[in-house]
Amino acid sequence: MDNNITIVTPGQKLSRDNEYIASEGTYYYKGSIYSSVLGFRHFVKNNITSKEESDDIVDNSNINNNNNNSNKDYIVVLKEKDPGVVPEIGSVVTVQVLRINPRLASVAILCVGTKALKETFNGIIRVQDVRATEIDKVEIYKSFRPGDIVIAEVISLGDSRSYFLSTAKNELGVVFAQSVAGATMIPISWNMMQCPKTKTKEYRKVAKMTTNDNENDSENSATTTNTDNNTESQENDE
């Protein structure tokens, strides 16, 4: 396959039918070859010696069996193949809560790190994985509600249906929730959020948001200390 790769759209004319052999992702129409999918146009040399390799690249079902084809190269359009991102143990993921029961919260994994997924994965947050302390007192309905957006960590590949996730770390938990009134709720403690409209409070396992306040406080403190030291030094010189 050559390096002359171009993005094409469905119905886009690729060449005349006497120039190439139409194959995967293409079709003949009135003496020309057109793209049938959105993807990347490739030209494949008609001298591949390995039948298996040829079958992998070229869809022979779309080839017009003609003796004149023997000297022509194939033209194919391949859909974009994203290598994709798959959650792994230790991955920090963004999920949306789908449903809850007393034992667990079922979620859809939307992002791995900062990369959004084209297709979601299923995950569950078990009651014992919600937080690190007082596990026996955890109640799922006081931690998550359907529709919540949660930051979690993959702790196990789970079974064939769902990844096992945890929100036990302080920085993990609910980062977005809507109240019954439709307002975005505001975190007021590690286990409570409040509706700004109705002032109604609801339980959640809230993610601790990291800020630069501590860094700024440290910088301000260091600046003040240096200023005081300089003042004392000037007074001693006098």
GROMACS .gro file of C-alpha atoms in nm:
model
  238
    1MET     CA    1   0.000   0.000   0.000
    2ASP     CA    2   0.140   0.337  -0.093
    3ASN     CA    3   0.172   0.656   0.110
    4ASN     CA    4  -0.061   0.862  -0.110
    5ILE     CA    5  -0.342   0.876   0.147
    6THR     CA    6  -0.630   1.124   0.122
    7ILE     CA    7  -0.951   1.162   0.323
    8VAL     CA    8  -1.257   1.113   0.101
    9THR     CA    9  -1.631   1.133   0.155
   10PRO     CA   10  -1.918   0.910   0.034
   11GLY     CA   11  -2.004   0.976  -0.330
   12GLN     CA   12  -1.673   1.145  -0.404
   13LYS     CA   13  -1.528   1.056  -0.744
   14LEU     CA   14  -1.194   0.881  -0.713
   15SER     CA   15  -1.093   0.794  -1.069
   16ARG     CA   16  -1.213   0.656  -1.402
   17ASP     CA   17  -1.284   0.285  -1.406
   18ASN     CA   18  -1.013   0.219  -1.665
   19GLU     CA   19  -0.741   0.347  -1.430
   20TYR     CA   20  -0.785   0.130  -1.118
   21ILE     CA   21  -0.972  -0.172  -0.987
   22ALA     CA   22  -1.252  -0.071  -0.749
   23SER     CA   23  -1.233  -0.259  -0.420
   24GLU     CA   24  -1.328  -0.215  -0.054
   25GLY     CA   25  -1.516   0.109   0.022
   26THR     CA   26  -1.569   0.194  -0.348
   27TYR     CA   27  -1.813   0.130  -0.631
   28TYR     CA   28  -1.843   0.167  -1.008
   29TYR     CA   29  -2.090   0.410  -1.161
   30LYS     CA   30  -2.110   0.523  -1.524
   31GLY     CA   31  -1.747   0.468  -1.607
   32SER     CA   32  -1.601   0.604  -1.283
   33ILE     CA   33  -1.510   0.480  -0.937
   34TYR     CA   34  -1.663   0.650  -0.631
   35SER     CA   35  -1.616   0.625  -0.257
   36SER     CA   36  -1.898   0.456  -0.066
   37VAL     CA   37  -1.773   0.547   0.284
   38LEU     CA   38  -1.600   0.825   0.477
   39GLY     CA   39  -1.240   0.721   0.513
   40PHE     CA   40  -0.890   0.720   0.369
   41ARG     CA   41  -0.814   0.652   0.003
   42HIS     CA   42  -0.534   0.406  -0.065
   43PHE     CA   43  -0.377   0.263  -0.378
   44VAL     CA   44  -0.272  -0.101  -0.349
   45LYS     CA   45  -0.018  -0.247  -0.589
   46ASN     CA   46  -0.150  -0.540  -0.789
   47ASN     CA   47   0.160  -0.749  -0.726
   48ILE     CA   48   0.106  -0.879  -0.374
   49THR     CA   49   0.239  -1.231  -0.366
   50SER     CA   50   0.073  -1.336  -0.040
   51LYS     CA   51  -0.289  -1.430  -0.090
   52GLU     CA   52  -0.362  -1.379   0.281
   53GLU     CA   53  -0.217  -1.028   0.272
   54SER     CA   54  -0.412  -0.951  -0.043
   55ASP     CA   55  -0.737  -1.074   0.112
   56ASP     CA   56  -0.675  -0.861   0.423
   57ILE     CA   57  -0.639  -0.540   0.223
   58VAL     CA   58  -0.856  -0.592  -0.082
   59ASP     CA   59  -1.223  -0.685  -0.091
   60ASN     CA   60  -1.235  -0.914  -0.393
   61SER     CA   61  -1.614  -0.926  -0.395
   62ASN     CA   62  -1.628  -0.578  -0.546
   63ILE     CA   63  -1.378  -0.647  -0.825
   64ASN     CA   64  -1.499  -0.661  -1.181
   65ASN     CA   65  -1.352  -0.984  -1.319
   66ASN     CA   66  -1.191  -0.868  -1.637
   67ASN     CA   67  -0.867  -0.976  -1.800
   68ASN     CA   68  -0.775  -0.610  -1.840
   69ASN     CA   69  -0.759  -0.578  -1.462
   70SER     CA   70  -0.435  -0.773  -1.440
   71ASN     CA   71  -0.217  -0.465  -1.486
   72LYS     CA   72  -0.421  -0.224  -1.276
   73ASP     CA   73  -0.368  -0.131  -0.913
   74TYR     CA   74  -0.649  -0.147  -0.661
   75ILE     CA   75  -0.815   0.161  -0.519
   76VAL     CA   76  -0.967   0.119  -0.172
   77VAL     CA   77  -1.122   0.343   0.090
   78LEU     CA   78  -1.073   0.230   0.449
   79LYS     CA   79  -1.271   0.369   0.737
   80GLU     CA   80  -1.071   0.543   1.006
   81LYS     CA   81  -0.925   0.289   1.241
   82ASP     CA   82  -0.866   0.458   1.573
   83PRO     CA   83  -0.633   0.250   1.789
   84GLY     CA   84  -0.859   0.367   2.069
   85VAL     CA   85  -0.805   0.391   2.440
   86VAL     CA   86  -0.904   0.105   2.665
   87PRO     CA   87  -0.934   0.141   3.045
   88GLU     CA   88  -0.655  -0.034   3.231
   89ILE     CA   89  -0.591  -0.098   3.598
   90GLY     CA   90  -0.489   0.236   3.748
   91SER     CA   91  -0.658   0.444   3.477
   92VAL     CA   92  -0.849   0.749   3.601
   93VAL     CA   93  -1.181   0.757   3.420
   94THR     CA   94  -1.481   0.988   3.391
   95VAL     CA   95  -1.812   0.806   3.419
   96GLN     CA   96  -2.183   0.877   3.429
   97VAL     CA   97  -2.402   0.697   3.678
   98LEU     CA   98  -2.677   0.501   3.504
   99ARG     CA   99  -2.854   0.328   3.792
  100ILE     CA  100  -2.800   0.236   4.154
  101ASN     CA  101  -2.899  -0.035   4.398
  102PRO     CA  102  -2.799  -0.104   4.759
  103ARG     CA  103  -2.492  -0.302   4.647
  104LEU     CA  104  -2.344  -0.092   4.366
  105ALA     CA  105  -2.370   0.188   4.111
  106SER     CA  106  -2.373   0.096   3.743
  107VAL     CA  107  -2.190   0.348   3.526
  108ALA     CA  108  -2.088   0.420   3.169
  109ILE     CA  109  -1.720   0.502   3.120
  110LEU     CA  110  -1.702   0.814   2.902
  111CYS     CA  111  -1.335   0.915   2.917
  112VAL     CA  112  -1.001   0.760   3.001
  113GLY     CA  113  -0.780   1.034   3.138
  114THR     CA  114  -0.851   1.334   2.917
  115LYS     CA  115  -0.941   1.130   2.607
  116ALA     CA  116  -1.310   1.088   2.526
  117LEU     CA  117  -1.414   0.743   2.410
  118LYS     CA  118  -1.605   0.686   2.087
  119GLU     CA  119  -1.786   0.398   2.253
  120THR     CA  120  -1.856   0.369   2.623
  121PHE     CA  121  -1.755   0.083   2.850
  122ASN     CA  122  -1.961  -0.054   3.136
  123GLY     CA  123  -1.836  -0.021   3.491
  124ILE     CA  124  -1.956  -0.071   3.846
  125ILE     CA  125  -1.868   0.096   4.175
  126ARG     CA  126  -1.933  -0.152   4.452
  127VAL     CA  127  -2.039  -0.035   4.795
  128GLN     CA  128  -1.704  -0.144   4.945
  129ASP     CA  129  -1.512   0.067   4.690
  130VAL     CA  130  -1.687   0.401   4.746
  131ARG     CA  131  -1.455   0.529   5.017
  132ALA     CA  132  -1.156   0.416   5.220
  133THR     CA  133  -1.292   0.461   5.573
  134GLU     CA  134  -1.604   0.338   5.754
  135ILE     CA  135  -1.682   0.109   5.463
  136ASP     CA  136  -1.953  -0.067   5.662
  137LYS     CA  137  -2.147   0.260   5.688
  138VAL     CA  138  -2.147   0.341   5.315
  139GLU     CA  139  -2.486   0.369   5.145
  140ILE     CA  140  -2.491   0.385   4.767
  141TYR     CA  141  -2.792   0.618   4.745
  142LYS     CA  142  -2.609   0.865   4.970
  143SER     CA  143  -2.302   0.851   4.746
  144PHE     CA  144  -2.430   0.863   4.388
  145ARG     CA  145  -2.748   0.932   4.195
  146PRO     CA  146  -2.834   0.849   3.832
  147GLY     CA  147  -2.699   1.120   3.602
  148ASP     CA  148  -2.406   1.214   3.824
  149ILE     CA  149  -2.066   1.260   3.661
  150VAL     CA  150  -1.797   1.086   3.864
  151ILE     CA  151  -1.418   1.062   3.854
  152ALA     CA  152  -1.309   0.708   3.942
  153GLU     CA  153  -1.011   0.475   3.919
  154VAL     CA  154  -1.005   0.134   3.755
  155ILE     CA  155  -0.910  -0.122   4.019
  156SER     CA  156  -0.991  -0.440   3.831
  157LEU     CA  157  -1.079  -0.552   3.480
  158GLY     CA  158  -1.378  -0.717   3.646
  159ASP     CA  159  -1.577  -0.972   3.453
  160SER     CA  160  -1.663  -0.985   3.086
  161ARG     CA  161  -1.937  -0.726   3.133
  162SER     CA  162  -1.802  -0.448   3.356
  163TYR     CA  163  -1.486  -0.287   3.492
  164PHE     CA  164  -1.458  -0.254   3.870
  165LEU     CA  165  -1.403   0.107   3.975
  166SER     CA  166  -1.318   0.286   4.299
  167THR     CA  167  -1.377   0.636   4.437
  168ALA     CA  168  -1.194   0.570   4.765
  169LYS     CA  169  -0.927   0.837   4.714
  170ASN     CA  170  -1.009   1.194   4.821
  171GLU     CA  171  -0.971   1.333   4.470
  172LEU     CA  172  -1.220   1.082   4.332
  173GLY     CA  173  -1.598   1.105   4.344
  174VAL     CA  174  -1.884   1.318   4.213
  175VAL     CA  175  -1.777   1.626   4.018
  176PHE     CA  176  -2.112   1.718   3.863
  177ALA     CA  177  -2.468   1.663   3.983
  178GLN     CA  178  -2.802   1.823   3.910
  179SER     CA  179  -3.071   1.892   4.165
  180VAL     CA  180  -3.440   1.819   4.120
  181ALA     CA  181  -3.479   2.187   4.026
  182GLY     CA  182  -3.235   2.136   3.739
  183ALA     CA  183  -2.954   2.344   3.889
  184THR     CA  184  -2.590   2.239   3.908
  185MET     CA  185  -2.527   2.145   4.269
  186ILE     CA  186  -2.243   2.299   4.467
  187PRO     CA  187  -2.016   2.090   4.693
  188ILE     CA  188  -2.029   2.208   5.055
  189SER     CA  189  -1.843   1.918   5.218
  190TRP     CA  190  -1.686   1.584   5.130
  191ASN     CA  191  -2.025   1.412   5.154
  192MET     CA  192  -2.277   1.686   5.077
  193MET     CA  193  -2.388   1.903   4.785
  194GLN     CA  194  -2.642   2.185   4.778
  195CYS     CA  195  -2.884   2.321   4.520
  196PRO     CA  196  -2.816   2.696   4.473
  197LYS     CA  197  -3.183   2.758   4.390
  198THR     CA  198  -3.374   2.572   4.660
  199LYS     CA  199  -3.087   2.537   4.911
  200THR     CA  200  -3.178   2.169   4.937
  201LYS     CA  201  -2.889   1.950   5.049
  202GLU     CA  202  -2.818   1.604   4.913
  203TYR     CA  203  -2.565   1.341   5.009
  204ARG     CA  204  -2.286   1.257   4.764
  205LYS     CA  205  -1.934   1.115   4.772
  206VAL     CA  206  -1.778   1.441   4.656
  207ALA     CA  207  -1.443   1.457   4.479
  208LYS     CA  208  -1.194   1.689   4.648
  209MET     CA  209  -1.108   1.952   4.389
  210THR     CA  210  -0.743   2.052   4.380
  211THR     CA  211  -0.671   2.424   4.367
  212ASN     CA  212  -0.370   2.650   4.371
  213ASP     CA  213  -0.483   2.824   4.687
  214ASN     CA  214  -0.230   2.643   4.903
  215GLU     CA  215   0.050   2.726   4.661
  216ASN     CA  216  -0.054   3.091   4.654
  217ASP     CA  217  -0.069   3.100   5.035
  218SER     CA  218   0.281   2.955   5.053
  219GLU     CA  219   0.413   3.207   4.803
  220ASN     CA  220   0.249   3.495   4.990
  221SER     CA  221   0.389   3.367   5.318
  222ALA     CA  222   0.739   3.341   5.172
  223THR     CA  223   0.711   3.693   5.029
  224THR     CA  224   0.603   3.832   5.367
  225THR     CA  225   0.889   3.656   5.543
  226ASN     CA  226   1.144   3.792   5.297
  227THR     CA  227   1.002   4.142   5.336
  228ASP     CA  228   1.025   4.122   5.715
  229ASN     CA  229   1.384   3.997   5.698
  230ASN     CA  230   1.483   4.281   5.463
  231THR     CA  231   1.322   4.537   5.695
  232GLU     CA  232   1.509   4.399   5.996
  233SER     CA  233   1.836   4.404   5.801
  234GLN     CA  234   1.786   4.768   5.703
  235GLU     CA  235   1.712   4.866   6.064
  236ASN     CA  236   2.028   4.693   6.185
  237ASP     CA  237   2.237   4.872   5.923
  238GLU     CA  238   2.106   5.205   6.046
   0.00000   0.00000   0.00000
